Coordinates of C-alpha atoms in Angstrom, one line a residue:
M706 CA -23.6 -13.7 69.5
P707 CA -23.3 -15.1 65.9
T708 CA -26.6 -15.6 64.1
N709 CA -27.4 -18.8 62.2
P710 CA -27.0 -18.6 58.4
E711 CA -30.1 -18.1 56.4
C712 CA -31.0 -20.6 53.6
P713 CA -31.2 -18.6 50.3
A714 CA -33.9 -21.1 49.0
C715 CA -36.5 -21.0 51.8
G716 CA -35.4 -17.9 53.8
E717 CA -35.3 -19.8 57.1
A718 CA -32.3 -20.0 59.4
I719 CA -30.2 -23.1 59.4
A720 CA -30.1 -24.6 62.9
P721 CA -26.8 -25.6 64.4
G722 CA -26.0 -29.3 63.6
A723 CA -28.6 -29.5 60.9
V724 CA -27.6 -31.2 57.6
R725 CA -26.6 -28.5 55.2
Y726 CA -25.2 -28.1 51.7
E727 CA -22.6 -25.5 50.7
C728 CA -22.6 -24.1 47.2
E729 CA -19.2 -24.7 45.7
T730 CA -19.3 -21.6 43.6
C731 CA -20.2 -18.9 46.1
G732 CA -20.1 -20.7 49.5
A733 CA -23.8 -20.1 50.4
L734 CA -25.3 -22.6 52.8
Y735 CA -28.6 -24.4 52.1
H736 CA -30.9 -26.8 54.0
D737 CA -30.1 -30.2 52.5
P738 CA -33.7 -30.7 51.2
C739 CA -33.7 -27.1 49.8
W740 CA -30.7 -27.7 47.6
T741 CA -31.8 -28.3 44.0
G742 CA -28.4 -28.2 42.3
T743 CA -28.7 -24.6 41.4
C744 CA -27.6 -21.7 43.6
A745 CA -30.4 -19.2 44.2
H746 CA -27.9 -16.3 44.3
P747 CA -27.9 -14.1 41.2
A748 CA -24.8 -14.2 39.0
P749 CA -22.4 -11.5 39.9
I750 CA -22.5 -8.3 37.8
P751 CA -19.2 -8.0 35.9
V752 CA -17.2 -5.0 36.9
E753 CA -16.3 -2.7 34.0
D754 CA -12.6 -2.4 33.4
T755 CA -11.9 1.3 33.5
R756 CA -8.2 1.0 33.1
P757 CA -6.8 3.0 30.1
T758 CA -6.2 1.0 27.0
A759 CA -2.8 1.1 25.4
P760 CA -2.5 3.2 22.3
P761 CA -2.3 1.3 19.0
S762 CA 1.1 0.3 18.1
P763 CA 2.8 2.5 15.5
R764 CA 3.6 1.2 12.1
P765 CA 7.0 -0.5 12.3
E766 CA 9.9 1.6 11.0
H767 CA 13.0 1.0 9.0
P768 CA 16.2 1.4 11.0
E769 CA 16.8 4.7 9.2
G770 CA 13.3 6.0 10.2
R771 CA 11.5 5.1 7.0
L772 CA 8.1 3.3 7.1
V773 CA 8.3 -0.5 6.4
R774 CA 6.1 -1.7 3.5
G775 CA 3.3 -4.1 4.3
G776 CA 4.1 -6.8 1.6
L777 CA 4.9 -7.4 -2.0
P778 CA 2.7 -5.6 -4.6
I779 CA 0.4 -7.7 -6.8
R780 CA 2.0 -7.7 -10.3
V781 CA -0.4 -7.3 -13.2
K782 CA 0.4 -9.3 -16.3
A783 CA -2.6 -8.5 -18.5
G784 CA -6.3 -7.8 -18.3
E785 CA -9.2 -5.7 -19.6
L786 CA -10.5 -2.2 -18.7
S787 CA -14.2 -1.5 -18.9
P788 CA -16.3 1.4 -17.6
Q789 CA -17.4 -0.7 -14.6
E790 CA -14.1 -2.4 -13.5
M791 CA -10.6 -3.6 -14.1
S792 CA -10.4 -7.3 -14.8
L793 CA -6.8 -8.2 -14.1
E794 CA -4.6 -11.2 -14.7
T795 CA -2.1 -11.3 -11.9
G796 CA 0.4 -13.8 -10.5
A797 CA -2.2 -14.7 -7.8
G798 CA -5.0 -15.3 -10.3
R799 CA -7.8 -13.3 -12.0
V800 CA -9.4 -10.5 -10.0
Q801 CA -12.1 -7.9 -10.7
V802 CA -11.7 -4.5 -9.2
P803 CA -14.6 -2.0 -9.4
W804 CA -13.5 1.5 -10.1
H805 CA -15.1 2.9 -7.0
Q806 CA -12.7 0.8 -4.9
V807 CA -9.6 2.5 -6.4
Q808 CA -8.2 4.8 -3.7
L809 CA -4.8 6.0 -4.8
I810 CA -2.7 5.9 -8.0
C811 CA 1.1 6.4 -7.8
L812 CA 3.8 6.6 -10.4
G813 CA 7.6 6.0 -9.9
V814 CA 10.7 5.7 -12.0
I815 CA 13.3 3.4 -10.6
Q816 CA 16.9 4.2 -11.8
D817 CA 19.2 1.2 -11.6
L818 CA 22.9 1.9 -12.0
V819 CA 24.3 -0.1 -14.9
G820 CA 27.8 -1.3 -14.5
D821 CA 28.3 0.0 -11.0
Q822 CA 31.4 -2.0 -10.5
A823 CA 33.1 -0.3 -13.4
A824 CA 31.9 3.0 -12.0
Q825 CA 33.5 2.2 -8.7
R826 CA 36.8 1.3 -10.4
S827 CA 36.6 4.6 -12.3
G828 CA 36.2 6.4 -8.9
M829 CA 39.3 4.7 -7.6
R830 CA 41.3 5.8 -10.6
N831 CA 40.0 9.3 -10.1
M832 CA 41.3 9.2 -6.5
I833 CA 44.7 8.0 -7.6
R834 CA 44.9 10.7 -10.3
K835 CA 43.9 13.3 -7.7
L836 CA 46.7 12.1 -5.3
F837 CA 49.4 12.0 -7.9
F838 CA 48.4 14.6 -10.6
G839 CA 46.3 17.1 -8.8
E840 CA 42.6 18.2 -8.9
G841 CA 42.3 18.9 -12.6
D842 CA 42.5 15.3 -13.8
S843 CA 40.0 13.9 -11.2
N844 CA 37.0 14.6 -13.5
R845 CA 38.0 12.3 -16.3
G846 CA 36.0 9.3 -15.0
E847 CA 33.2 7.7 -17.0
K848 CA 29.7 9.0 -16.6
A849 CA 27.4 6.6 -14.7
Q850 CA 24.7 4.9 -16.8
F851 CA 21.2 4.1 -15.6
R852 CA 18.4 1.7 -16.6
E853 CA 14.9 3.1 -15.8
T854 CA 11.9 1.0 -14.8
V855 CA 8.6 2.8 -14.8
L856 CA 5.9 1.6 -12.3
L857 CA 2.3 2.4 -11.8
D858 CA 0.8 1.3 -8.5
V859 CA -2.9 1.3 -8.0
Y860 CA -4.2 1.0 -4.3
V861 CA -7.7 -0.1 -3.5
H862 CA -9.7 0.2 -0.3
E863 CA -9.0 -2.3 2.5
Q864 CA -6.0 -3.8 0.8
A865 CA -2.5 -3.2 2.1
V866 CA -0.6 -3.7 -1.2
P867 CA -1.2 -2.2 -4.6
Y868 CA -1.7 -3.7 -8.0
R869 CA 1.5 -2.9 -10.0
F870 CA 1.7 -2.2 -13.7
D871 CA 5.3 -2.5 -14.9
A872 CA 5.8 -0.5 -18.1
G873 CA 8.3 -3.0 -19.4
T874 CA 6.4 -6.2 -18.9
V875 CA 2.6 -5.6 -18.9
N876 CA 0.5 -6.8 -21.9
Y877 CA -0.7 -3.5 -23.4
K878 CA -2.7 -5.1 -26.2
S879 CA -5.0 -6.8 -23.7
L880 CA -5.5 -3.7 -21.6
L881 CA -5.8 -1.1 -24.4
G882 CA -7.3 -3.2 -27.2
L883 CA -4.7 -1.7 -29.7
A884 CA -1.1 -1.1 -28.7
G885 CA 1.5 0.9 -30.6
Y886 CA 5.2 0.2 -31.1
V887 CA 6.5 2.7 -28.5
S888 CA 6.2 1.4 -25.0
S889 CA 6.3 4.8 -23.4
Q890 CA 3.3 5.9 -25.4
N891 CA 1.4 2.8 -24.6
F892 CA 2.1 3.3 -20.9
L893 CA 0.8 6.9 -21.1
R894 CA -2.4 5.7 -22.7
L895 CA -2.8 3.0 -20.0
A896 CA -2.2 5.4 -17.1
A897 CA -4.6 7.9 -18.6
R898 CA -7.4 5.3 -19.0
I899 CA -7.0 4.0 -15.5
V900 CA -7.1 7.6 -14.1
N901 CA -10.1 8.4 -16.4
F902 CA -12.2 5.5 -15.0
A903 CA -11.1 5.9 -11.4
N904 CA -13.3 8.9 -10.6
E905 CA -13.0 8.7 -6.8
A906 CA -9.2 8.1 -6.7
R907 CA -6.5 10.4 -5.5
L908 CA -3.3 10.9 -7.6
D909 CA 0.3 11.4 -6.4
P910 CA 2.4 14.3 -7.8
S911 CA 4.3 12.0 -10.2
I912 CA 1.2 10.7 -12.1
V913 CA -0.2 14.2 -12.2
G914 CA 3.1 15.4 -13.7
L915 CA 2.9 12.7 -16.4
L916 CA -0.7 13.5 -17.3
T917 CA -0.3 17.3 -17.3
N918 CA 3.0 17.2 -19.3
H919 CA 5.1 18.4 -16.4
R920 CA 7.6 15.6 -16.7
E921 CA 10.1 17.4 -14.3
R922 CA 7.7 16.6 -11.5
I923 CA 8.0 12.8 -12.0
R924 CA 10.0 11.4 -9.1
R925 CA 12.9 9.1 -9.7
F926 CA 14.1 6.7 -7.0
A927 CA 17.3 4.8 -6.4
T928 CA 15.4 1.6 -5.4
V929 CA 12.0 0.1 -5.6
Y930 CA 12.0 0.2 -1.8
D931 CA 12.2 4.0 -1.7
F932 CA 9.3 4.3 -4.2
E933 CA 7.1 2.0 -2.0
M934 CA 8.0 3.9 1.1
E935 CA 6.9 7.2 -0.4
S936 CA 3.7 5.6 -1.8
A937 CA 2.9 4.3 1.7
Q938 CA 3.4 7.8 3.1
N939 CA 1.2 9.3 0.4
R940 CA -1.5 6.8 1.3
D941 CA -1.3 7.9 5.0
R942 CA -1.8 11.5 3.9
I943 CA -4.2 10.7 1.1
S944 CA -6.2 13.9 1.7
D945 CA -3.2 15.9 0.5
M946 CA -3.1 14.0 -2.8
A947 CA -4.8 15.5 -5.9
P948 CA -8.4 14.5 -6.6
R949 CA -9.0 12.8 -10.0
S950 CA -11.5 15.6 -10.9
R951 CA -8.7 18.2 -11.0
V952 CA -6.7 16.5 -13.7
E953 CA -7.8 17.1 -17.3
L954 CA -6.9 14.3 -19.8
N955 CA -6.1 14.5 -23.4
P956 CA -9.0 12.9 -25.3
A957 CA -6.6 11.2 -27.7
W958 CA -5.2 9.1 -24.9
L959 CA -8.6 7.5 -24.3
E960 CA -9.5 6.5 -27.9
N961 CA -9.3 2.9 -29.1
S962 CA -7.5 3.9 -32.2
D963 CA -3.9 4.5 -33.3
A964 CA -3.4 7.8 -31.6
E965 CA 0.3 7.7 -31.4
A966 CA 0.7 10.8 -33.6
A967 CA -1.0 12.8 -30.8
L968 CA 1.2 11.5 -28.1
E969 CA 4.5 12.8 -26.8
E970 CA 7.2 10.3 -26.0
T971 CA 8.4 10.4 -22.4
P972 CA 11.9 11.7 -22.3

């Protein structure tokens, strides 16, 4: 025989036929006078979701398997370097970057083919010579010419894209205080000063090669995209990069004087 429902408010059974009130949330029945507008039942305890969470999505990849860059670098136009920070004038405005925030410094040389259409025509002529005159005349084509762009990328903590110093466009006088006539020497001094102040940074093999006079270790890239992909990979494995403390700098590169005589021009 079914029992009469118990009113949660007073604890007494609700007689059959008595006026009652049903809670719209949980369905509990109350004596009509006992209903105050608030259900006496405690709120249900949420059940913890123990389902396994999905692993984080991997970084998107280029169709050829290379990592995709996160955005365009912030180009540096001018600025000042002090023992406390870099004050940089960029296309996005003025920024101050304390040296302890500098995480990774990368160097790359981009080799752009100059007159590639002429080189392609030369290659076609070589093919025709090879077909009609044999193997010997196929090497008379013109030697390809390249234009080099030297880039220094400075990554800081919690920022996806680096600050970029282009050796051909940056204002050396504002950053160095005194700039010489040879761009490659100014660039060497600029790179050395940034590395000197960034005591907690890591350095990629190319910037180490520049500063230790092992120019053969400087990487050259066919495109800016390739340089940015390698830099992103170096940032992912930053513990493998050289600590700043392991690189000894030429004191002449750090002086605010005309030290060009002590500098070797980059080949």
